[in-house]
Coordinates of C-alpha atoms and ligand atoms in Angstrom, one line a residue:
M4 CA -133.0 34.9 -16.0
I5 CA -133.9 36.1 -19.5
C6 CA -130.2 36.1 -20.4
R7 CA -129.8 32.5 -19.3
R8 CA -132.9 31.4 -21.3
V9 CA -131.5 33.2 -24.4
A10 CA -128.2 31.4 -23.8
I11 CA -129.9 28.0 -23.6
L12 CA -131.7 28.5 -26.9
P13 CA -128.7 28.1 -29.3
A14 CA -127.7 25.0 -27.3
L15 CA -131.2 23.5 -27.8
L16 CA -131.0 24.3 -31.5
V17 CA -127.7 22.6 -31.8
L18 CA -129.0 19.5 -30.0
A19 CA -132.1 19.5 -32.2
G20 CA -129.8 18.9 -35.2
C21 CA -128.7 15.6 -33.6
G22 CA -131.8 13.6 -34.6
G23 CA -133.9 13.0 -37.7
N24 CA -133.5 11.0 -40.9
Q25 CA -130.2 12.5 -42.0
S26 CA -128.1 12.4 -38.9
P27 CA -125.1 10.2 -38.0
L28 CA -126.1 10.7 -34.3
A29 CA -129.4 8.9 -34.7
P30 CA -127.9 5.6 -36.0
A31 CA -130.1 3.1 -37.8
G32 CA -127.3 0.9 -39.0
E33 CA -124.4 -1.1 -37.5
Q34 CA -121.8 1.0 -39.2
A35 CA -123.4 4.3 -38.2
A36 CA -123.7 3.0 -34.6
S37 CA -120.0 2.3 -34.5
I38 CA -119.2 5.7 -35.8
A39 CA -121.6 7.4 -33.4
S40 CA -119.9 5.5 -30.4
L41 CA -116.5 6.8 -31.6
F42 CA -117.9 10.3 -31.8
W43 CA -119.2 10.1 -28.2
L44 CA -115.8 8.6 -27.1
M45 CA -114.0 11.5 -28.7
M46 CA -116.4 13.9 -27.2
A47 CA -115.9 12.4 -23.7
V48 CA -112.0 12.4 -23.9
C49 CA -111.7 15.8 -25.5
G50 CA -114.5 17.3 -23.3
F51 CA -112.8 16.0 -20.2
M52 CA -109.4 17.4 -21.2
Y53 CA -111.0 20.7 -22.1
L54 CA -112.8 21.1 -18.8
L55 CA -109.6 20.1 -17.0
V56 CA -107.5 22.8 -18.8
I57 CA -110.1 25.5 -18.3
G58 CA -110.5 24.5 -14.7
F59 CA -106.8 24.7 -13.9
L60 CA -106.5 27.9 -15.8
G61 CA -109.3 29.4 -13.7
L62 CA -107.8 28.1 -10.5
S63 CA -104.4 29.6 -11.2
L64 CA -105.9 33.0 -12.2
W65 CA -107.9 32.9 -9.0
R66 CA -104.9 32.0 -6.9
S67 CA -102.7 34.7 -8.3
K68 CA -105.4 37.2 -7.6
V69 CA -105.7 36.1 -4.0
K70 CA -101.9 36.2 -3.6
A71 CA -101.8 39.7 -5.1
A72 CA -104.5 40.8 -2.8
R73 CA -102.7 39.5 0.3
N74 CA -99.3 40.9 -0.6
P75 CA -99.7 43.7 -3.1
E76 CA -95.9 44.6 -2.9
A77 CA -94.6 41.1 -4.0
E78 CA -93.3 40.6 -7.5
P79 CA -95.7 38.4 -9.5
S80 CA -94.0 35.0 -10.0
I81 CA -95.2 32.1 -12.1
N82 CA -92.3 29.8 -11.5
P83 CA -93.1 27.0 -9.0
P84 CA -90.2 25.0 -7.5
D85 CA -88.4 22.7 -10.0
R86 CA -89.6 19.4 -8.5
A87 CA -93.2 20.5 -8.4
L88 CA -93.0 21.6 -12.0
G89 CA -91.4 18.3 -13.0
R90 CA -94.2 16.3 -11.3
T91 CA -96.9 18.5 -12.8
L92 CA -95.5 18.1 -16.4
L93 CA -95.2 14.4 -16.0
F94 CA -98.9 14.2 -14.8
W95 CA -100.1 16.2 -17.8
A96 CA -98.0 14.3 -20.3
G97 CA -99.3 11.0 -18.9
L98 CA -102.9 12.3 -19.2
V99 CA -102.4 13.4 -22.8
V100 CA -100.7 10.2 -23.8
T101 CA -103.5 8.1 -22.2
G102 CA -106.2 10.2 -23.9
L103 CA -104.6 9.9 -27.3
T104 CA -104.1 6.2 -26.8
V105 CA -107.8 5.7 -26.0
L106 CA -108.7 7.7 -29.2
I107 CA -106.3 5.8 -31.4
V108 CA -107.4 2.4 -30.2
G109 CA -111.1 3.4 -30.4
S110 CA -110.8 4.7 -34.0
F111 CA -108.8 1.6 -35.0
L112 CA -111.4 -0.7 -33.7
V113 CA -114.3 1.2 -35.3
D114 CA -112.4 1.3 -38.6
R115 CA -112.1 -2.5 -38.4
T116 CA -115.7 -3.0 -37.5
I117 CA -117.2 -1.0 -40.3
T118 CA -115.0 -2.6 -43.0
Q119 CA -115.7 -6.1 -41.8
A120 CA -119.5 -6.4 -42.1
R121 CA -121.3 -9.7 -42.2
A122 CA -120.9 -9.8 -45.9
R123 CA -121.3 -13.5 -46.5
D124 CA -124.8 -13.3 -48.0
A125 CA -124.6 -9.6 -48.8
L126 CA -127.1 -8.2 -51.2
E127 CA -125.3 -6.7 -54.2
V128 CA -126.2 -3.2 -55.4
R129 CA -124.4 -0.9 -57.9
V130 CA -124.7 2.8 -57.5
T131 CA -123.4 5.2 -60.2
G132 CA -123.0 8.9 -59.5
H133 CA -124.1 11.2 -62.3
Q134 CA -124.2 15.0 -62.4
W135 CA -126.7 15.2 -60.5
W136 CA -128.5 12.0 -59.9
W137 CA -128.0 8.4 -58.8
R138 CA -128.3 5.3 -61.0
V139 CA -129.2 2.4 -58.8
E140 CA -129.0 -1.3 -59.9
Y141 CA -130.1 -4.4 -58.1
R142 CA -128.9 -7.9 -58.8
D143 CA -131.6 -10.5 -58.6
P144 CA -129.9 -13.3 -56.6
A145 CA -132.2 -15.9 -58.2
T146 CA -131.5 -15.0 -61.9
G147 CA -128.4 -12.9 -61.7
T148 CA -130.0 -10.2 -63.9
W149 CA -129.7 -6.5 -63.0
V150 CA -132.6 -4.2 -62.7
Q151 CA -132.3 -0.5 -62.8
T152 CA -133.9 2.3 -60.8
A153 CA -132.8 5.8 -59.8
N154 CA -132.5 8.1 -56.8
E155 CA -134.0 5.7 -54.4
L156 CA -132.3 2.9 -52.4
H157 CA -134.2 0.1 -50.8
L158 CA -132.5 -2.0 -48.2
P159 CA -133.7 -5.0 -46.2
V160 CA -133.3 -4.5 -42.5
D161 CA -130.8 -6.6 -40.5
R162 CA -129.0 -7.7 -43.6
T163 CA -125.8 -6.4 -45.2
T164 CA -126.0 -4.7 -48.6
R165 CA -122.8 -4.3 -50.4
V166 CA -122.9 -1.2 -52.5
T167 CA -120.4 -0.8 -55.3
L168 CA -119.8 2.8 -56.2
E169 CA -118.9 4.1 -59.6
S170 CA -118.9 7.6 -61.3
A171 CA -120.1 8.4 -64.7
D172 CA -118.4 11.8 -64.7
V173 CA -116.7 13.7 -61.8
V174 CA -116.0 12.9 -58.1
H175 CA -119.1 12.5 -56.0
S176 CA -119.4 11.1 -52.5
F177 CA -122.1 8.6 -51.2
W178 CA -123.5 9.1 -47.7
V179 CA -126.5 7.8 -45.8
P180 CA -125.6 9.3 -42.4
N181 CA -128.1 7.2 -40.4
V182 CA -126.8 3.9 -41.8
A183 CA -123.1 4.0 -42.6
Q184 CA -120.0 6.0 -43.3
K185 CA -119.5 8.2 -46.3
L186 CA -117.3 7.1 -49.2
D187 CA -116.0 9.0 -52.2
I188 CA -117.0 8.0 -55.7
I189 CA -113.9 8.5 -58.0
P190 CA -114.0 8.2 -61.8
G191 CA -112.1 5.1 -62.9
L192 CA -112.3 3.5 -59.4
R193 CA -114.7 1.0 -57.9
N194 CA -115.3 1.7 -54.2
V195 CA -117.3 -0.6 -52.0
V196 CA -119.3 0.3 -48.9
D197 CA -121.3 -2.1 -46.7
L198 CA -124.6 -0.9 -45.2
T199 CA -126.3 -3.0 -42.4
P200 CA -129.4 -1.1 -41.4
T201 CA -131.0 -2.1 -38.1
R202 CA -134.1 0.1 -38.0
T203 CA -136.9 0.4 -40.7
G204 CA -138.0 3.7 -42.0
W205 CA -137.2 6.4 -44.6
F206 CA -133.8 8.0 -44.5
R207 CA -132.1 10.6 -46.7
G208 CA -128.8 10.1 -48.5
Q209 CA -126.8 12.9 -50.0
C210 CA -123.8 13.5 -52.3
V211 CA -121.2 15.0 -50.0
E212 CA -118.5 16.0 -52.5
F213 CA -119.0 19.3 -54.4
C214 CA -119.6 18.1 -58.0
G215 CA -121.0 21.1 -59.8
V216 CA -123.8 23.6 -59.6
Q217 CA -126.5 21.2 -58.6
H218 CA -124.4 19.3 -56.0
A219 CA -126.9 20.2 -53.3
H220 CA -129.8 18.7 -55.4
M221 CA -128.1 15.3 -55.5
A222 CA -129.9 13.5 -52.8
F223 CA -131.7 10.1 -52.7
D224 CA -134.3 8.5 -50.6
V225 CA -133.4 5.4 -48.6
R226 CA -136.1 3.0 -47.6
V227 CA -135.2 0.3 -45.0
E228 CA -137.9 -2.3 -44.9
S229 CA -138.5 -5.9 -43.8
E230 CA -137.1 -8.7 -46.0
A231 CA -140.6 -9.6 -47.2
E232 CA -141.4 -5.9 -48.2
F233 CA -138.1 -5.6 -49.9
D234 CA -138.6 -8.8 -51.9
A235 CA -142.0 -7.6 -53.0
W236 CA -140.5 -4.2 -54.0
L237 CA -137.7 -5.9 -56.0
A238 CA -140.2 -8.2 -57.7
R239 CA -142.3 -5.1 -58.7
Q240 CA -139.2 -3.3 -60.0
M241 CA -138.3 -6.4 -62.2
Q242 CA -141.6 -6.1 -64.0
P243 CA -141.8 -4.2 -67.3
A244 CA -143.9 -1.0 -67.4
A245 CA -147.6 -1.5 -67.3
T246 CA -149.7 -0.5 -70.3
P247 CA -152.1 2.3 -69.3
A248 CA -155.9 1.8 -69.8
D249 CA -156.6 5.5 -69.7
P250 CA -156.6 6.9 -73.3
I251 CA -154.7 10.1 -72.4
A252 CA -152.0 8.2 -70.6
A253 CA -151.9 5.8 -73.6
R254 CA -151.1 8.8 -75.8
G255 CA -148.5 9.8 -73.2
L256 CA -146.9 6.4 -73.6
Q257 CA -146.8 6.9 -77.4
I258 CA -145.1 10.3 -77.0
A259 CA -142.7 9.3 -74.3
S260 CA -141.5 6.1 -76.0
T261 CA -141.1 7.5 -79.5
G262 CA -140.3 11.2 -79.0
S263 CA -137.2 12.9 -77.6
C264 CA -137.7 11.4 -74.1
A265 CA -136.7 7.9 -75.4
M266 CA -133.3 9.2 -76.5
C267 CA -132.2 9.5 -72.8
H268 CA -134.6 7.3 -70.8
T269 CA -135.5 3.6 -70.7
I270 CA -139.0 2.5 -70.0
R271 CA -138.8 -1.3 -70.0
G272 CA -141.5 -3.0 -72.0
T273 CA -141.7 0.0 -74.5
P274 CA -139.5 1.1 -77.4
A275 CA -137.8 3.7 -75.0
V276 CA -134.3 2.3 -74.4
G277 CA -132.2 5.5 -73.9
K278 CA -129.3 5.2 -71.5
P279 CA -128.0 8.6 -70.4
G280 CA -130.9 9.5 -68.0
P281 CA -132.7 7.7 -65.2
D282 CA -134.7 4.6 -65.9
L283 CA -138.4 5.5 -65.7
T284 CA -140.0 2.1 -65.8
H285 CA -141.4 2.5 -62.2
V286 CA -140.8 6.3 -61.8
A287 CA -144.1 6.9 -60.0
S288 CA -143.2 4.4 -57.3
R289 CA -140.4 6.7 -56.1
R290 CA -140.7 9.3 -53.5
S291 CA -139.1 12.3 -55.3
I292 CA -138.2 13.7 -58.7
A293 CA -134.8 14.8 -59.9
A294 CA -132.7 13.4 -57.0
G295 CA -134.7 14.8 -54.1
T296 CA -135.5 18.1 -55.8
L297 CA -139.3 17.8 -55.8
P298 CA -141.8 15.5 -54.1
M299 CA -143.3 13.0 -56.5
S300 CA -146.7 14.1 -57.9
R301 CA -148.3 14.3 -61.3
G302 CA -148.1 18.1 -61.2
N303 CA -144.5 18.1 -60.3
L304 CA -143.7 15.6 -63.0
Q305 CA -145.4 17.8 -65.6
G306 CA -143.6 20.9 -64.3
W307 CA -140.3 19.0 -64.5
I308 CA -140.9 17.7 -68.1
V309 CA -141.8 21.2 -69.3
Q310 CA -139.3 23.4 -67.4
P311 CA -136.4 21.3 -65.9
Q312 CA -134.0 24.2 -66.2
A313 CA -136.2 26.4 -64.1
L314 CA -136.5 23.8 -61.3
K315 CA -132.9 22.6 -61.4
P316 CA -130.7 25.0 -63.4
G317 CA -127.9 23.3 -65.1
T318 CA -129.5 19.8 -65.1
M319 CA -128.6 17.7 -68.2
M320 CA -132.3 17.4 -69.0
P321 CA -133.2 19.9 -71.7
P322 CA -136.7 21.5 -71.8
T323 CA -139.1 19.6 -73.9
A324 CA -141.0 21.3 -76.7
L325 CA -144.3 19.6 -75.9
S326 CA -147.7 21.2 -76.3
P327 CA -149.6 21.6 -72.9
A328 CA -151.9 18.7 -73.9
D329 CA -148.9 16.5 -74.8
A330 CA -147.1 17.4 -71.6
E331 CA -150.2 16.5 -69.6
A332 CA -150.5 13.1 -71.5
V333 CA -146.8 12.3 -70.7
S334 CA -147.1 13.2 -67.1
R335 CA -150.3 11.2 -66.8
Y336 CA -148.5 8.2 -68.3
L337 CA -145.4 8.6 -66.1
S338 CA -147.5 9.0 -62.9
S339 CA -149.2 5.6 -63.8
L340 CA -145.8 3.9 -63.7
Q341 CA -146.0 2.4 -60.2
Ligands
LIG16 CU1 -122.4 14.6 -56.7 CU2 -122.0 16.4 -55.2

């Protein structure tokens, strides 16, 4: 009894991995649902064949054992009569061909479905993979201007978002398992993936192509929300950064927009217009820091500013030589950027 319970445990653990906010088997998008159905079809066909083969193997072993017990003197023979062998082989060949045909047709149909999304009024988003973070740009359909954010993707539910993928350096791969298929990001190429989420909530995206030491810390948060919530979010992102009322945060603004931070980061509405790093205009509205490395909080922001190499060794962000008071002022300012 105990043995059986112990055997069930790993099976439960494996099944527990089939849910959650980073799982292709808990689909929250049309493309992911198609892929999940193909997975279950493959599982059914291959599982059926596997059970059949194991079943017949067991049967033949059992039969030869019974035969040997009845007539221990007889020479063991595995050769059935020719006609029976012919029929059996024909049956198995038919079964294999049928199974493979089902799989080929299924995968062809799924492939067609996921590349033919309802893209007529698709929302346009550009995602650029960097070592090791994501630049995300939204096009305002009304004005045609692009607004930038980082490491967080917002998607309106029940509408197709067409994401154009580009790389700033090496090969990365873009994947939001709950919503759609993965697609490689190749330098010099522009790949396009459609995402049609069908369920609201927070999901997790991840780079799935080894791209250097911090590949594992190249994640992003995905928020699927109602059209109204999405519009409100986009409208907020379009706004320039707010000027802080708090005097310490105001000093932080001064330091961040004129010191070394401004060489790499843009804070719209301030003199900081650096391009290499993530746009910080609404950094505090995001859920995490440094591409999913740390949860967003003022303390974590300050830690990240002072010691990025300790938190994410190899990151392109150099440690900043700020006094503790200045680091606090900058983190206060950044955490006011909602
Ligand atoms: Cu980018 Cu792995």
